[in-house]
JSON list of C-alpha atoms in Angstrom, two decimals:
[
{"chain": "Z", "resi": 11, "resn": "MET", "atom": "CA", "xyz": [-0.15, -0.36, 0.11]},
{"chain": "Z", "resi": 12, "resn": "ASN", "atom": "CA", "xyz": [2.05, 2.73, -1.53]},
{"chain": "Z", "resi": 13, "resn": "LEU", "atom": "CA", "xyz": [0.33, 6.02, -1.59]},
{"chain": "Z", "resi": 14, "resn": "PRO", "atom": "CA", "xyz": [1.81, 9.22, -2.80]},
{"chain": "Z", "resi": 15, "resn": "MET", "atom": "CA", "xyz": [1.71, 11.89, 0.33]},
{"chain": "Z", "resi": 16, "resn": "ASN", "atom": "CA", "xyz": [-0.77, 14.05, -1.31]},
{"chain": "Z", "resi": 17, "resn": "GLU", "atom": "CA", "xyz": [-3.16, 11.26, -1.60]},
{"chain": "Z", "resi": 18, "resn": "LYS", "atom": "CA", "xyz": [-6.31, 12.43, -0.06]},
{"chain": "Z", "resi": 19, "resn": "ARG", "atom": "CA", "xyz": [-8.01, 9.03, 0.80]},
{"chain": "Z", "resi": 20, "resn": "TYR", "atom": "CA", "xyz": [-7.46, 7.95, 4.49]},
{"chain": "Z", "resi": 21, "resn": "ARG", "atom": "CA", "xyz": [-5.94, 4.48, 5.17]},
{"chain": "Z", "resi": 22, "resn": "VAL", "atom": "CA", "xyz": [-7.81, 1.89, 7.08]},
{"chain": "Z", "resi": 23, "resn": "LEU", "atom": "CA", "xyz": [-6.41, -1.62, 8.59]},
{"chain": "Z", "resi": 24, "resn": "VAL", "atom": "CA", "xyz": [-8.83, -4.14, 9.34]},
{"chain": "Z", "resi": 25, "resn": "LEU", "atom": "CA", "xyz": [-7.72, -6.70, 11.83]},
{"chain": "Z", "resi": 26, "resn": "CYS", "atom": "CA", "xyz": [-9.31, -9.84, 12.66]},
{"chain": "Z", "resi": 27, "resn": "THR", "atom": "CA", "xyz": [-7.94, -13.51, 14.05]},
{"chain": "Z", "resi": 28, "resn": "GLY", "atom": "CA", "xyz": [-7.98, -15.70, 10.25]},
{"chain": "Z", "resi": 29, "resn": "ASN", "atom": "CA", "xyz": [-8.00, -12.44, 7.70]},
{"chain": "Z", "resi": 30, "resn": "SER", "atom": "CA", "xyz": [-9.90, -15.05, 5.65]},
{"chain": "Z", "resi": 31, "resn": "ALA", "atom": "CA", "xyz": [-13.22, -14.16, 6.27]},
{"chain": "Z", "resi": 32, "resn": "ARG", "atom": "CA", "xyz": [-14.77, -10.96, 7.34]},
{"chain": "Z", "resi": 33, "resn": "SER", "atom": "CA", "xyz": [-11.71, -8.60, 7.23]},
{"chain": "Z", "resi": 34, "resn": "GLN", "atom": "CA", "xyz": [-10.83, -9.62, 4.07]},
{"chain": "Z", "resi": 35, "resn": "MET", "atom": "CA", "xyz": [-14.92, -9.22, 2.83]},
{"chain": "Z", "resi": 36, "resn": "ALA", "atom": "CA", "xyz": [-14.28, -5.95, 4.48]},
{"chain": "Z", "resi": 37, "resn": "GLU", "atom": "CA", "xyz": [-11.27, -5.07, 2.57]},
{"chain": "Z", "resi": 38, "resn": "GLY", "atom": "CA", "xyz": [-12.75, -5.84, -0.50]},
{"chain": "Z", "resi": 39, "resn": "LEU", "atom": "CA", "xyz": [-15.88, -3.38, 0.50]},
{"chain": "Z", "resi": 40, "resn": "ILE", "atom": "CA", "xyz": [-14.13, -0.55, 1.56]},
{"chain": "Z", "resi": 41, "resn": "ASN", "atom": "CA", "xyz": [-11.93, -0.87, -1.79]},
{"chain": "Z", "resi": 42, "resn": "ALA", "atom": "CA", "xyz": [-14.96, -0.94, -4.11]},
{"chain": "Z", "resi": 43, "resn": "GLN", "atom": "CA", "xyz": [-17.44, 1.07, -2.33]},
{"chain": "Z", "resi": 44, "resn": "LEU", "atom": "CA", "xyz": [-15.79, 3.83, -0.12]},
{"chain": "Z", "resi": 45, "resn": "ALA", "atom": "CA", "xyz": [-12.80, 4.29, -2.58]},
{"chain": "Z", "resi": 46, "resn": "ASP", "atom": "CA", "xyz": [-13.39, 7.84, -3.13]},
{"chain": "Z", "resi": 47, "resn": "ARG", "atom": "CA", "xyz": [-12.32, 8.62, 0.86]},
{"chain": "Z", "resi": 48, "resn": "PHE", "atom": "CA", "xyz": [-10.70, 5.30, 1.86]},
{"chain": "Z", "resi": 49, "resn": "VAL", "atom": "CA", "xyz": [-8.13, 2.84, 0.90]},
{"chain": "Z", "resi": 50, "resn": "ALA", "atom": "CA", "xyz": [-8.03, -0.70, 3.55]},
{"chain": "Z", "resi": 51, "resn": "VAL", "atom": "CA", "xyz": [-6.04, -3.32, 3.74]},
{"chain": "Z", "resi": 52, "resn": "SER", "atom": "CA", "xyz": [-6.60, -6.16, 6.27]},
{"chain": "Z", "resi": 53, "resn": "ALA", "atom": "CA", "xyz": [-4.44, -8.81, 8.21]},
{"chain": "Z", "resi": 54, "resn": "GLY", "atom": "CA", "xyz": [-4.59, -11.13, 10.84]},
{"chain": "Z", "resi": 55, "resn": "THR", "atom": "CA", "xyz": [-3.29, -11.48, 14.38]},
{"chain": "Z", "resi": 56, "resn": "GLN", "atom": "CA", "xyz": [-3.12, -15.84, 13.23]},
{"chain": "Z", "resi": 57, "resn": "PRO", "atom": "CA", "xyz": [-3.38, -15.06, 9.42]},
{"chain": "Z", "resi": 58, "resn": "ALA", "atom": "CA", "xyz": [-5.10, -18.59, 7.94]},
{"chain": "Z", "resi": 59, "resn": "GLY", "atom": "CA", "xyz": [-2.70, -18.39, 4.95]},
{"chain": "Z", "resi": 60, "resn": "TYR", "atom": "CA", "xyz": [-5.71, -18.26, 2.08]},
{"chain": "Z", "resi": 61, "resn": "VAL", "atom": "CA", "xyz": [-8.89, -16.19, 1.43]},
{"chain": "Z", "resi": 62, "resn": "HIS", "atom": "CA", "xyz": [-12.07, -18.28, 2.50]},
{"chain": "Z", "resi": 63, "resn": "PRO", "atom": "CA", "xyz": [-14.00, -19.31, -0.68]},
{"chain": "Z", "resi": 64, "resn": "GLN", "atom": "CA", "xyz": [-17.22, -18.43, 0.18]},
{"chain": "Z", "resi": 65, "resn": "ALA", "atom": "CA", "xyz": [-15.83, -14.85, 1.40]},
{"chain": "Z", "resi": 66, "resn": "ILE", "atom": "CA", "xyz": [-14.59, -14.37, -2.76]},
{"chain": "Z", "resi": 67, "resn": "ALA", "atom": "CA", "xyz": [-18.09, -15.82, -3.90]},
{"chain": "Z", "resi": 68, "resn": "ALA", "atom": "CA", "xyz": [-20.25, -13.37, -1.30]},
{"chain": "Z", "resi": 69, "resn": "LEU", "atom": "CA", "xyz": [-18.38, -10.86, -2.61]},
{"chain": "Z", "resi": 70, "resn": "HIS", "atom": "CA", "xyz": [-18.69, -11.73, -6.14]},
{"chain": "Z", "resi": 71, "resn": "GLU", "atom": "CA", "xyz": [-22.72, -11.93, -6.48]},
{"chain": "Z", "resi": 72, "resn": "ILE", "atom": "CA", "xyz": [-22.28, -8.27, -5.50]},
{"chain": "Z", "resi": 73, "resn": "GLY", "atom": "CA", "xyz": [-19.55, -7.94, -8.35]},
{"chain": "Z", "resi": 74, "resn": "ILE", "atom": "CA", "xyz": [-16.57, -7.40, -6.51]},
{"chain": "Z", "resi": 75, "resn": "ASP", "atom": "CA", "xyz": [-13.24, -9.28, -7.18]},
{"chain": "Z", "resi": 76, "resn": "ILE", "atom": "CA", "xyz": [-11.33, -10.10, -4.11]},
{"chain": "Z", "resi": 77, "resn": "ALA", "atom": "CA", "xyz": [-9.95, -13.25, -5.69]},
{"chain": "Z", "resi": 78, "resn": "ALA", "atom": "CA", "xyz": [-6.36, -11.76, -5.45]},
{"chain": "Z", "resi": 79, "resn": "GLN", "atom": "CA", "xyz": [-6.74, -10.67, -2.24]},
{"chain": "Z", "resi": 80, "resn": "ARG", "atom": "CA", "xyz": [-4.08, -12.78, -0.01]},
{"chain": "Z", "resi": 81, "resn": "SER", "atom": "CA", "xyz": [-3.98, -13.94, 4.02]},
{"chain": "Z", "resi": 82, "resn": "LYS", "atom": "CA", "xyz": [-1.36, -11.32, 5.77]},
{"chain": "Z", "resi": 83, "resn": "PRO", "atom": "CA", "xyz": [-0.27, -10.92, 9.24]},
{"chain": "Z", "resi": 84, "resn": "ALA", "atom": "CA", "xyz": [-0.55, -7.84, 11.16]},
{"chain": "Z", "resi": 85, "resn": "ALA", "atom": "CA", "xyz": [3.47, -7.47, 11.37]},
{"chain": "Z", "resi": 86, "resn": "GLU", "atom": "CA", "xyz": [3.40, -7.47, 7.34]},
{"chain": "Z", "resi": 87, "resn": "PHE", "atom": "CA", "xyz": [1.99, -3.27, 8.32]},
{"chain": "Z", "resi": 88, "resn": "LYS", "atom": "CA", "xyz": [4.46, -2.73, 11.59]},
{"chain": "Z", "resi": 89, "resn": "ASP", "atom": "CA", "xyz": [5.98, -0.02, 9.77]},
{"chain": "Z", "resi": 90, "resn": "MET", "atom": "CA", "xyz": [2.99, 1.84, 8.51]},
{"chain": "Z", "resi": 91, "resn": "SER", "atom": "CA", "xyz": [0.37, 4.28, 9.74]},
{"chain": "Z", "resi": 92, "resn": "PHE", "atom": "CA", "xyz": [-3.16, 4.18, 9.43]},
{"chain": "Z", "resi": 93, "resn": "ASP", "atom": "CA", "xyz": [-5.96, 6.59, 10.19]},
{"chain": "Z", "resi": 94, "resn": "VAL", "atom": "CA", "xyz": [-8.13, 3.81, 11.48]},
{"chain": "Z", "resi": 95, "resn": "VAL", "atom": "CA", "xyz": [-8.35, 0.46, 12.86]},
{"chain": "Z", "resi": 96, "resn": "ILE", "atom": "CA", "xyz": [-11.11, -1.78, 13.04]},
{"chain": "Z", "resi": 97, "resn": "THR", "atom": "CA", "xyz": [-11.18, -5.14, 14.73]},
{"chain": "Z", "resi": 98, "resn": "VAL", "atom": "CA", "xyz": [-14.08, -7.31, 13.43]},
{"chain": "Z", "resi": 99, "resn": "CYS", "atom": "CA", "xyz": [-13.58, -10.01, 15.86]},
{"chain": "Z", "resi": 100, "resn": "ALA", "atom": "CA", "xyz": [-13.49, -9.89, 19.84]},
{"chain": "Z", "resi": 101, "resn": "ASP", "atom": "CA", "xyz": [-10.27, -12.15, 19.79]},
{"chain": "Z", "resi": 102, "resn": "ALA", "atom": "CA", "xyz": [-8.14, -9.93, 17.47]},
{"chain": "Z", "resi": 103, "resn": "ALA", "atom": "CA", "xyz": [-9.78, -6.56, 19.48]},
{"chain": "Z", "resi": 104, "resn": "GLU", "atom": "CA", "xyz": [-8.07, -8.01, 22.35]},
{"chain": "Z", "resi": 105, "resn": "ASN", "atom": "CA", "xyz": [-4.84, -9.48, 21.11]},
{"chain": "Z", "resi": 106, "resn": "CYS", "atom": "CA", "xyz": [-4.26, -6.58, 18.53]},
{"chain": "Z", "resi": 107, "resn": "PRO", "atom": "CA", "xyz": [-0.95, -5.30, 18.42]},
{"chain": "Z", "resi": 108, "resn": "VAL", "atom": "CA", "xyz": [0.23, -2.43, 20.43]},
{"chain": "Z", "resi": 109, "resn": "TRP", "atom": "CA", "xyz": [1.98, -0.78, 17.74]},
{"chain": "Z", "resi": 110, "resn": "LEU", "atom": "CA", "xyz": [-1.44, -0.25, 15.72]},
{"chain": "Z", "resi": 111, "resn": "GLY", "atom": "CA", "xyz": [-2.01, 2.54, 18.19]},
{"chain": "Z", "resi": 112, "resn": "GLN", "atom": "CA", "xyz": [-0.98, 5.52, 16.16]},
{"chain": "Z", "resi": 113, "resn": "GLY", "atom": "CA", "xyz": [-4.97, 5.72, 14.55]},
{"chain": "Z", "resi": 114, "resn": "GLN", "atom": "CA", "xyz": [-8.25, 5.57, 15.52]},
{"chain": "Z", "resi": 115, "resn": "ARG", "atom": "CA", "xyz": [-8.99, 1.94, 16.91]},
{"chain": "Z", "resi": 116, "resn": "VAL", "atom": "CA", "xyz": [-12.81, 1.00, 16.76]},
{"chain": "Z", "resi": 117, "resn": "HIS", "atom": "CA", "xyz": [-13.99, -2.41, 17.67]},
{"chain": "Z", "resi": 118, "resn": "LEU", "atom": "CA", "xyz": [-17.10, -3.34, 15.20]},
{"chain": "Z", "resi": 119, "resn": "GLY", "atom": "CA", "xyz": [-17.64, -7.30, 15.87]},
{"chain": "Z", "resi": 120, "resn": "PHE", "atom": "CA", "xyz": [-19.24, -10.00, 13.21]},
{"chain": "Z", "resi": 121, "resn": "PRO", "atom": "CA", "xyz": [-19.87, -13.28, 13.79]},
{"chain": "Z", "resi": 122, "resn": "ASP", "atom": "CA", "xyz": [-17.79, -16.02, 12.22]},
{"chain": "Z", "resi": 123, "resn": "PRO", "atom": "CA", "xyz": [-19.48, -17.10, 9.31]},
{"chain": "Z", "resi": 124, "resn": "ALA", "atom": "CA", "xyz": [-16.67, -19.76, 8.76]},
{"chain": "Z", "resi": 125, "resn": "ALA", "atom": "CA", "xyz": [-17.77, -21.25, 11.78]},
{"chain": "Z", "resi": 126, "resn": "ALA", "atom": "CA", "xyz": [-21.25, -22.72, 10.49]},
{"chain": "Z", "resi": 127, "resn": "PRO", "atom": "CA", "xyz": [-21.76, -25.83, 9.45]},
{"chain": "Z", "resi": 128, "resn": "PRO", "atom": "CA", "xyz": [-20.46, -26.31, 6.09]},
{"chain": "Z", "resi": 129, "resn": "ASP", "atom": "CA", "xyz": [-24.21, -26.52, 4.53]},
{"chain": "Z", "resi": 130, "resn": "GLU", "atom": "CA", "xyz": [-25.18, -23.27, 6.33]},
{"chain": "Z", "resi": 131, "resn": "GLN", "atom": "CA", "xyz": [-21.99, -21.49, 5.06]},
{"chain": "Z", "resi": 132, "resn": "ALA", "atom": "CA", "xyz": [-22.77, -19.36, 2.10]},
{"chain": "Z", "resi": 133, "resn": "GLN", "atom": "CA", "xyz": [-25.84, -17.73, 4.01]},
{"chain": "Z", "resi": 134, "resn": "GLN", "atom": "CA", "xyz": [-23.77, -17.05, 6.53]},
{"chain": "Z", "resi": 135, "resn": "PHE", "atom": "CA", "xyz": [-21.44, -15.61, 4.53]},
{"chain": "Z", "resi": 136, "resn": "ARG", "atom": "CA", "xyz": [-23.72, -13.06, 2.84]},
{"chain": "Z", "resi": 137, "resn": "ILE", "atom": "CA", "xyz": [-25.58, -12.33, 6.02]},
{"chain": "Z", "resi": 138, "resn": "VAL", "atom": "CA", "xyz": [-22.08, -10.99, 7.33]},
{"chain": "Z", "resi": 139, "resn": "ARG", "atom": "CA", "xyz": [-21.37, -9.76, 4.17]},
{"chain": "Z", "resi": 140, "resn": "ASP", "atom": "CA", "xyz": [-24.05, -7.35, 4.19]},
{"chain": "Z", "resi": 141, "resn": "ALA", "atom": "CA", "xyz": [-23.86, -6.59, 7.89]},
{"chain": "Z", "resi": 142, "resn": "LEU", "atom": "CA", "xyz": [-20.41, -5.34, 7.35]},
{"chain": "Z", "resi": 143, "resn": "GLN", "atom": "CA", "xyz": [-21.58, -3.60, 4.43]},
{"chain": "Z", "resi": 144, "resn": "GLN", "atom": "CA", "xyz": [-24.49, -1.39, 6.45]},
{"chain": "Z", "resi": 145, "resn": "GLN", "atom": "CA", "xyz": [-22.43, -1.65, 9.92]},
{"chain": "Z", "resi": 146, "resn": "LEU", "atom": "CA", "xyz": [-18.95, -1.34, 8.90]},
{"chain": "Z", "resi": 147, "resn": "LEU", "atom": "CA", "xyz": [-19.30, 0.72, 5.52]},
{"chain": "Z", "resi": 148, "resn": "GLY", "atom": "CA", "xyz": [-21.84, 2.94, 7.80]},
{"chain": "Z", "resi": 149, "resn": "TYR", "atom": "CA", "xyz": [-19.51, 3.41, 10.66]},
{"chain": "Z", "resi": 150, "resn": "LEU", "atom": "CA", "xyz": [-16.70, 4.53, 8.19]},
{"chain": "Z", "resi": 151, "resn": "ARG", "atom": "CA", "xyz": [-19.10, 7.22, 5.98]},
{"chain": "Z", "resi": 152, "resn": "GLN", "atom": "CA", "xyz": [-19.74, 8.96, 9.20]},
{"chain": "Z", "resi": 153, "resn": "TRP", "atom": "CA", "xyz": [-15.92, 8.98, 10.37]},
{"chain": "Z", "resi": 154, "resn": "ARG", "atom": "CA", "xyz": [-14.73, 12.35, 10.21]},
{"chain": "Z", "resi": 155, "resn": "PRO", "atom": "CA", "xyz": [-10.37, 12.63, 10.91]},
{"chain": "Z", "resi": 156, "resn": "ASP", "atom": "CA", "xyz": [-10.96, 14.98, 13.56]},
{"chain": "Z", "resi": 157, "resn": "ALA", "atom": "CA", "xyz": [-12.97, 12.87, 15.32]},
{"chain": "Z", "resi": 158, "resn": "GLN", "atom": "CA", "xyz": [-12.63, 12.19, 18.90]},
{"chain": "Z", "resi": 159, "resn": "ARG", "atom": "CA", "xyz": [-10.19, 9.51, 19.17]},
{"chain": "Z", "resi": 160, "resn": "ARG", "atom": "CA", "xyz": [-11.14, 6.36, 21.28]},
{"chain": "Z", "resi": 161, "resn": "ASN", "atom": "CA", "xyz": [-9.49, 4.44, 23.48]},
{"chain": "Z", "resi": 162, "resn": "HIS", "atom": "CA", "xyz": [-10.16, 0.98, 23.92]},
{"chain": "Z", "resi": 163, "resn": "ASP", "atom": "CA", "xyz": [-7.02, 0.00, 25.72]},
{"chain": "Z", "resi": 164, "resn": "HIS", "atom": "CA", "xyz": [-8.44, -2.70, 29.26]}
]
């Protein structure tokens, strides 16, 4: 993610545990639907090493291609700064690396669609995709860089 210094878009990191489902869908949604204001990457505290096929399929259904995205460790972005760090699962919120503290941090939790029984996964991925569109994109549409910084440290 090399952005020119005069780039007007804000940088978003979406963090999850495995970086295979929720955070991957969030990255794709932000980059497709909010590209005028934001550029997003996603990472995992314990990356699975792949993007879940149902995540790819769920976004493909709405015209967004995330097949080229890859599962990445959070450490890959250690030397980058972000305007917003969004955790989408409780484990990532609890284990968010300390060095990710430079941007606004917010937790927006979503259920893990990959935890559903195999015959229900496609529907669960759609449900989470739609929730991400409504809640996470809704949050970013309202987000302002001068908003009060939230401290989620316990």
